mmCIF file of C-alpha atoms in Angstrom:
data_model
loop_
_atom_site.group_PDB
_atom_site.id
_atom_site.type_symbol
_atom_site.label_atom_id
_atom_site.label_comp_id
_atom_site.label_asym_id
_atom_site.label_seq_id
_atom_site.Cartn_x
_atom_site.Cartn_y
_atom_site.Cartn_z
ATOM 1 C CA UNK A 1040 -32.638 -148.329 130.944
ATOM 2 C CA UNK A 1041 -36.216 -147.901 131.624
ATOM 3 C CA UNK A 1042 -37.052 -143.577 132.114
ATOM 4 C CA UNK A 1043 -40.356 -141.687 133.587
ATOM 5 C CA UNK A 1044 -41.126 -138.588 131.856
ATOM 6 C CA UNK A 1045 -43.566 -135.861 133.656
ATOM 7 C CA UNK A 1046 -43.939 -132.965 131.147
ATOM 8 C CA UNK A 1047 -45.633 -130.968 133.393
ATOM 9 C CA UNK A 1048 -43.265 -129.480 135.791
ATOM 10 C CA UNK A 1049 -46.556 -127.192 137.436
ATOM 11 C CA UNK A 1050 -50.042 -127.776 136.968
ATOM 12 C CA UNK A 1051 -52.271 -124.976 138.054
ATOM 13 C CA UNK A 1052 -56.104 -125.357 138.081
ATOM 14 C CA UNK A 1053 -59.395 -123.858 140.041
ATOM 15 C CA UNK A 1054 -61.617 -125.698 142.220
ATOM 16 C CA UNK A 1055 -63.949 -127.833 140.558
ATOM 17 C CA UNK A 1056 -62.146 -128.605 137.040
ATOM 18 C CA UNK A 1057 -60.958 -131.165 135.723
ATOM 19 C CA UNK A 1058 -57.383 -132.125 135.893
ATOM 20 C CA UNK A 1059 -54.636 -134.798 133.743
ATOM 21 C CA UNK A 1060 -51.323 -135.340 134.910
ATOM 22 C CA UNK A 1061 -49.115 -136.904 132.334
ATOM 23 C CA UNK A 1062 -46.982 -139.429 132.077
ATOM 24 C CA UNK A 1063 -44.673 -141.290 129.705
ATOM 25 C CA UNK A 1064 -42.417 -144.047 130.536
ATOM 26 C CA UNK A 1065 -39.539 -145.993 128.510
ATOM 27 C CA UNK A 1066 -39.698 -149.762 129.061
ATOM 28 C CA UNK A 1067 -40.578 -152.494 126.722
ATOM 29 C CA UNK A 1068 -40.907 -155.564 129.425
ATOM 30 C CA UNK A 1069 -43.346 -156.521 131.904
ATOM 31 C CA UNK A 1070 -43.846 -153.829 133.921
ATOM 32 C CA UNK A 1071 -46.299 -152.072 137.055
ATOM 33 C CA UNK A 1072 -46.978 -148.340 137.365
ATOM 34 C CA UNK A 1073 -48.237 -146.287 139.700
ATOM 35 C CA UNK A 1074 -49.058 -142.786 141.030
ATOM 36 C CA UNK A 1075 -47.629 -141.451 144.399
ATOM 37 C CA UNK A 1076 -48.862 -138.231 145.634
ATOM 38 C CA UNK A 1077 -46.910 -135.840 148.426
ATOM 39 C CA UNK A 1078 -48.293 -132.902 150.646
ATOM 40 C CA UNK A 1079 -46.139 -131.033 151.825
ATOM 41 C CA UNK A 1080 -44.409 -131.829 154.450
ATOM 42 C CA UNK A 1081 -45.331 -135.318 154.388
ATOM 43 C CA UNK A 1082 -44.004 -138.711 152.218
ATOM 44 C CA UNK A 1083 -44.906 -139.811 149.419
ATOM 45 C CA UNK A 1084 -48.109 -141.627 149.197
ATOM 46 C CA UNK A 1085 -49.415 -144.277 147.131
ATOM 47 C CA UNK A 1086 -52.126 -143.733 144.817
ATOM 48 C CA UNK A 1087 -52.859 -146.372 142.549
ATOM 49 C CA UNK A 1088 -50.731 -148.879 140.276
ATOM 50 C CA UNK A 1089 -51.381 -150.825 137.224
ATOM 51 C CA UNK A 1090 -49.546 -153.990 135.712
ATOM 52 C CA UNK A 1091 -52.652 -155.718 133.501
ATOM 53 C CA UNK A 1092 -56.198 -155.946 132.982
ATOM 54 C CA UNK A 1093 -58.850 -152.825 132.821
ATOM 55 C CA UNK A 1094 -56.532 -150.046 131.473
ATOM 56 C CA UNK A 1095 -58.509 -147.816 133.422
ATOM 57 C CA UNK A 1096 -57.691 -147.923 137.581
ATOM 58 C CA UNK A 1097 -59.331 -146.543 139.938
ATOM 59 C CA UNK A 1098 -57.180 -144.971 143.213
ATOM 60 C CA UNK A 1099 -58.571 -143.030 146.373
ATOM 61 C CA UNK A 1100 -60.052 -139.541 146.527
ATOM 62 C CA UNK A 1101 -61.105 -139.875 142.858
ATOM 63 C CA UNK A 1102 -58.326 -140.683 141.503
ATOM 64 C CA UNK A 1103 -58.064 -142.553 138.397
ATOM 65 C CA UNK A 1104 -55.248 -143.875 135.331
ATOM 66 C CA UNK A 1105 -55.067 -145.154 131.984
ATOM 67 C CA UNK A 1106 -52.712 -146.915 130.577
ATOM 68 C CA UNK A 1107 -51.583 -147.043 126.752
ATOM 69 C CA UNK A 1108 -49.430 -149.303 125.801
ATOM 70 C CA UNK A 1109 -49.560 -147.592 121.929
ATOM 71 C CA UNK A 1110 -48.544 -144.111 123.727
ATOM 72 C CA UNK A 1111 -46.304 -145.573 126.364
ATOM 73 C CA UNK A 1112 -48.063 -143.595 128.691
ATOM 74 C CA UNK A 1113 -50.007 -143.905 132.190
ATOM 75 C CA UNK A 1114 -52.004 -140.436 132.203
ATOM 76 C CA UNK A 1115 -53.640 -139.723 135.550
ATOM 77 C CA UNK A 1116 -56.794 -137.826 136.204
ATOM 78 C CA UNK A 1117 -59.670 -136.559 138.395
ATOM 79 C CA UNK A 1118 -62.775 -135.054 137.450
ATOM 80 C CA UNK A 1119 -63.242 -132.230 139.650
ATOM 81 C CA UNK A 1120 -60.108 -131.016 142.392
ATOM 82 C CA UNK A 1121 -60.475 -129.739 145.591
ATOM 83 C CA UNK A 1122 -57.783 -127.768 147.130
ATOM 84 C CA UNK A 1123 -56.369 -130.232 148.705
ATOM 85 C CA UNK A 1124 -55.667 -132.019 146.219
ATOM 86 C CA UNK A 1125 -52.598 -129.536 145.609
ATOM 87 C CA UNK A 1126 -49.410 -131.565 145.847
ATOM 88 C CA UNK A 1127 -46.459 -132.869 144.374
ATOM 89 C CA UNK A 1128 -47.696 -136.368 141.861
ATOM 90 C CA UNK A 1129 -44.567 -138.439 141.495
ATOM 91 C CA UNK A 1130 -45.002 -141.107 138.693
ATOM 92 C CA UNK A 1131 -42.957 -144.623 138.899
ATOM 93 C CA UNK A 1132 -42.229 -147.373 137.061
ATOM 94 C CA UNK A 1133 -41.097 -150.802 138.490
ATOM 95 C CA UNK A 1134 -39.054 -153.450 136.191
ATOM 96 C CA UNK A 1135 -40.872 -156.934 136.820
ATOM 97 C CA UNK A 1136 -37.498 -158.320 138.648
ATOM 98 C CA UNK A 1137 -38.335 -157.880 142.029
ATOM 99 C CA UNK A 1138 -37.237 -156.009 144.958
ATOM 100 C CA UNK A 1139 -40.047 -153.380 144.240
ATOM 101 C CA UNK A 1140 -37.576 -150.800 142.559
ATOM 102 C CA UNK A 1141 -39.029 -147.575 141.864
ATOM 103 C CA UNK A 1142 -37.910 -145.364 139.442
ATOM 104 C CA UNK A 1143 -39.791 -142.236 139.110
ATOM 105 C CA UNK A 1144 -40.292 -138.890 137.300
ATOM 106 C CA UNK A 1145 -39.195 -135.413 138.640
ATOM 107 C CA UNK A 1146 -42.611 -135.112 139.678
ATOM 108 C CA UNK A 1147 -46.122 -132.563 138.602
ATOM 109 C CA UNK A 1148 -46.398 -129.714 141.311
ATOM 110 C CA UNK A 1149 -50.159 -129.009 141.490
ATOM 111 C CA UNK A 1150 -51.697 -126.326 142.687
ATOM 112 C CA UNK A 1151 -55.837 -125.687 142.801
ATOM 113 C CA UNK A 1152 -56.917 -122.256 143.851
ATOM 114 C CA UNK A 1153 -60.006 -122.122 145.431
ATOM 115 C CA UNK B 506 -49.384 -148.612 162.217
ATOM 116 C CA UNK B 507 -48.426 -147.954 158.660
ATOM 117 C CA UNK B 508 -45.859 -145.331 159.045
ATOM 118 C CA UNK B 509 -42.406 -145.150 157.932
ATOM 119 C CA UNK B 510 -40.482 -142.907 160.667
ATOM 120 C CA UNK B 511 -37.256 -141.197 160.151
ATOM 121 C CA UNK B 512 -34.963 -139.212 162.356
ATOM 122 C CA UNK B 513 -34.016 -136.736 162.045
ATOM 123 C CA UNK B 514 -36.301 -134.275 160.120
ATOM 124 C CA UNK B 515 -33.336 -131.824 158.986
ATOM 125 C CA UNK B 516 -29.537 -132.645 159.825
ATOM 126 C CA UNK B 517 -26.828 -130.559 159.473
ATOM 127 C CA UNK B 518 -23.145 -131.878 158.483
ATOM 128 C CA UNK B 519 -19.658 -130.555 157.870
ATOM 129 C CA UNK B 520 -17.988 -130.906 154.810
ATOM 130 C CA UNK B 521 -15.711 -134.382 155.402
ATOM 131 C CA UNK B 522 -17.808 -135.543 158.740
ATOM 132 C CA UNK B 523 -19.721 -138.763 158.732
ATOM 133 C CA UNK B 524 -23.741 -138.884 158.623
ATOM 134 C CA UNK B 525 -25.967 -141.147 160.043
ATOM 135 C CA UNK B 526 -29.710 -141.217 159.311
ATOM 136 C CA UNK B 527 -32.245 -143.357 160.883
ATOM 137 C CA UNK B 528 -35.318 -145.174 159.517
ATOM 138 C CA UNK B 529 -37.864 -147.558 161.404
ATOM 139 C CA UNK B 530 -41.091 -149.704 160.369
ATOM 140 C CA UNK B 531 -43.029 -151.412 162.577
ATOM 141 C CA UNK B 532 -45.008 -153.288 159.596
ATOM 142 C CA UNK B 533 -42.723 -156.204 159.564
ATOM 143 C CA UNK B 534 -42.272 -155.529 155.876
ATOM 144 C CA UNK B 535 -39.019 -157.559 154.362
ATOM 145 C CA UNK B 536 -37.929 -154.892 152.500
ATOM 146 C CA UNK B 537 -36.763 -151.480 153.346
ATOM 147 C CA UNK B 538 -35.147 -148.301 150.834
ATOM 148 C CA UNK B 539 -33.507 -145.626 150.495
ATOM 149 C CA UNK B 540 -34.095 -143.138 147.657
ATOM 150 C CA UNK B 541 -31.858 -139.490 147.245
ATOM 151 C CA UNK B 542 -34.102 -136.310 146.423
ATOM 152 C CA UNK B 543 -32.522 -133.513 144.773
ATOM 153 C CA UNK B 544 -34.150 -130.234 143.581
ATOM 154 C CA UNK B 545 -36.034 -130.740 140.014
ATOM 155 C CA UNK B 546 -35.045 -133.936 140.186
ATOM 156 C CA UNK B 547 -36.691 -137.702 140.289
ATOM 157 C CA UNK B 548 -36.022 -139.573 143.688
ATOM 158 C CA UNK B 549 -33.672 -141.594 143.153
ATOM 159 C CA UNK B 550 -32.723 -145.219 144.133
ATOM 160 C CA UNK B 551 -29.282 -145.439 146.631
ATOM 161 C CA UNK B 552 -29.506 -148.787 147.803
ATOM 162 C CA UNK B 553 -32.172 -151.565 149.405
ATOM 163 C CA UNK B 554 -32.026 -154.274 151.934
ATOM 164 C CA UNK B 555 -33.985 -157.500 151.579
ATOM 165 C CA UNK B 556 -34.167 -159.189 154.338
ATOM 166 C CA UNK B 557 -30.612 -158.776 155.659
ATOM 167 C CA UNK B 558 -29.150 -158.483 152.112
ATOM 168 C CA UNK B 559 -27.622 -155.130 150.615
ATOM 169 C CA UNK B 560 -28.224 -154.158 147.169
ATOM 170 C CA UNK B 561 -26.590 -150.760 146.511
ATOM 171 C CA UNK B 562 -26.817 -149.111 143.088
ATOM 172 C CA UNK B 563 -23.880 -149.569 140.530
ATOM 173 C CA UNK B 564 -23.472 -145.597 140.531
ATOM 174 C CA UNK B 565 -23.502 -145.158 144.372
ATOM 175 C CA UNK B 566 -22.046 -147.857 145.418
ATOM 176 C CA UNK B 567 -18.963 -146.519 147.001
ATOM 177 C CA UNK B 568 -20.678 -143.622 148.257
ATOM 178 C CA UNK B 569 -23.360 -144.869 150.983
ATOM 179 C CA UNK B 570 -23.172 -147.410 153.626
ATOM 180 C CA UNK B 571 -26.071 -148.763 155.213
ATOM 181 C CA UNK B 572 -26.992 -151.513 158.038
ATOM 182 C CA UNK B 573 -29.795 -153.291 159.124
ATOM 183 C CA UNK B 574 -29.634 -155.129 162.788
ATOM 184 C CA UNK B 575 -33.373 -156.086 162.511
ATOM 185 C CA UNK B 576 -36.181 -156.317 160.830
ATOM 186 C CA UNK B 577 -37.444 -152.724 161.763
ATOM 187 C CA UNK B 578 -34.571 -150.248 161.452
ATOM 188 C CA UNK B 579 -32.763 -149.363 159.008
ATOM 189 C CA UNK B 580 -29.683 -146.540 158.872
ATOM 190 C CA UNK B 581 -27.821 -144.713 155.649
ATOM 191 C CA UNK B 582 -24.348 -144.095 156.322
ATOM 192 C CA UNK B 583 -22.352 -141.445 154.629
ATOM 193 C CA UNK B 584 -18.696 -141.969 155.314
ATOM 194 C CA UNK B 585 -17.700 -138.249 154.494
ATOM 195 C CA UNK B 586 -20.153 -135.845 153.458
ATOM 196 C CA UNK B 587 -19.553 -133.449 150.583
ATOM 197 C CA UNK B 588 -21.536 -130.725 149.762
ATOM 198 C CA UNK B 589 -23.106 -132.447 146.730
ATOM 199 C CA UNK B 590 -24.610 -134.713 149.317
ATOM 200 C CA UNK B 591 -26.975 -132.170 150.261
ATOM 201 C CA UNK B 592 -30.492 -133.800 149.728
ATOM 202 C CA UNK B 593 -33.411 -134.862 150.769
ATOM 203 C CA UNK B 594 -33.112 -138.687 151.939
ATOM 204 C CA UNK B 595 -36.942 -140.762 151.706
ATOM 205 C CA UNK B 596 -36.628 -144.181 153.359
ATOM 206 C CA UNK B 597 -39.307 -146.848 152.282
ATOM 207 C CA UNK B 598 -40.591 -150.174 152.770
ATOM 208 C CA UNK B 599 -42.615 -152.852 151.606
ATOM 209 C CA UNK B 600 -43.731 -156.272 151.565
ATOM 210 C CA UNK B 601 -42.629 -158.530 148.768
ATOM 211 C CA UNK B 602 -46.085 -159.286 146.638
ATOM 212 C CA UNK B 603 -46.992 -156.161 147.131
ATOM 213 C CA UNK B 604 -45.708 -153.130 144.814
ATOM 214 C CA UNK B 605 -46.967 -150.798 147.045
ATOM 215 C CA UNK B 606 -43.967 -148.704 149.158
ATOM 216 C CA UNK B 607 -44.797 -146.949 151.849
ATOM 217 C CA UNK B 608 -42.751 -143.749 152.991
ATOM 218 C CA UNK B 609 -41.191 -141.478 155.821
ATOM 219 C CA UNK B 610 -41.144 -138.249 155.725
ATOM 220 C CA UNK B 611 -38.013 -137.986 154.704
ATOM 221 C CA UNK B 612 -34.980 -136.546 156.383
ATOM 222 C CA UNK B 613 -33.210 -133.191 155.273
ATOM 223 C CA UNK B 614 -29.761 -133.131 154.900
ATOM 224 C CA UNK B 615 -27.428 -130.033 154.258
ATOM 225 C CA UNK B 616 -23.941 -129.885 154.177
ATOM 226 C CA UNK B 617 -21.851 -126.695 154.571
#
């Protein structure tokens, strides 16, 4: 059984900082990973995904992973928020069989104050 | 178009009535989802069509329904609500090669 862990229920940061959302996953196969993000309000977005090459990806608005395959983990970051960037970031794993099956974590509520 | 629409936005059932909830694509993507979202929780796979085949999960298998008369649309059928089906319901879709789903904005049910 492959599980997504987001230790971060809430992240709260200012305007400008810096900001890592974490993530941990439980799979040992072939596998892809990606970053959704949701305003409120609104679905789920996609972000960025990974499944080889440059451990480091690049998503929109800034955005970027990194995957470890030592940690098990698929971190994701941006250098300086803006307040829109508060939102619900939903990490997901999907098993290489197909179908596209997401399964996620509970989800990092962030919040930047201006 | 990219959007995933779903009606309605919030829906209101009885305890024991049937639900229906409605999801349309107009990206002519083969496969379209259904995911539960509790509280606290992770969304959570119900079942998937590709194509015109169902694939419900083993755990809620006898609990949802679900048809698919086109490419487009796509319903979730609850037989007899209980109050633990309260939830939000996200429908998806995508395109097989891609991993990328793309979602509604989900549709809020309560139960009382």
């Amino acid at each position: 059984t492959q599980t997504v862990s987001q230790s971060d229920a809430h992240v709260t940061v200012f305007e400008g900082d810096s900001v890592e959302l974490r993530c941990n996953y439980s799979y040992g196969g072939s596998i892809y990973l990606s970053w959704y993000i949701q305003h409120h309000g609104h679905g789920l977005q996609f972000l960025l995904k990974y499944y080889s090459g440059n451990p480091v990806v690049q998503g929109v608005n800034g955005f970027e992973a990194e995957f470890s395959k030592s940690d098990s983990s698929f971190h994701l970051r941006k250098a300086s928020v803006h307040w829109s960037d508060s939102a619900v970031y939903f990490c997901a794993v999907i098993h290489d069989s197909g179908y596209n099956k997401l399964t996620f974590g509970k989800g990092t509520v962030l919040l930047v104050s201006p | 178009d990219t959007t995933v629409k779903q009606n309605p936005r919030y829906k209101l059932a009885r305890v024991g009535k049937p639900v229906n909830l409605i999801c349309s694509q107009t990206m002519n993507h083969d496969t379209m989802y259904w995911y539960q979202k509790k509280p606290n929780q992770a969304p959570k796979l119900l079942l998937f069509y590709y194509d015109k085949i169902l694939n419900r999960e083993a755990d809620t298998f006898e609990k949802f329904q679900s048809s698919r008369p086109n490419n487009s649309f796509c319903s979730l059928y609850i037989g007899s609500a209980g109050l633990e089906y309260s939830a939000m319901y996200l429908c998806a879709s995508s395109s097989s090669g891609s991993e990328r789903l793309f979602f509604g904005h989900g549709t809020k049910l309560s139960v009382l």
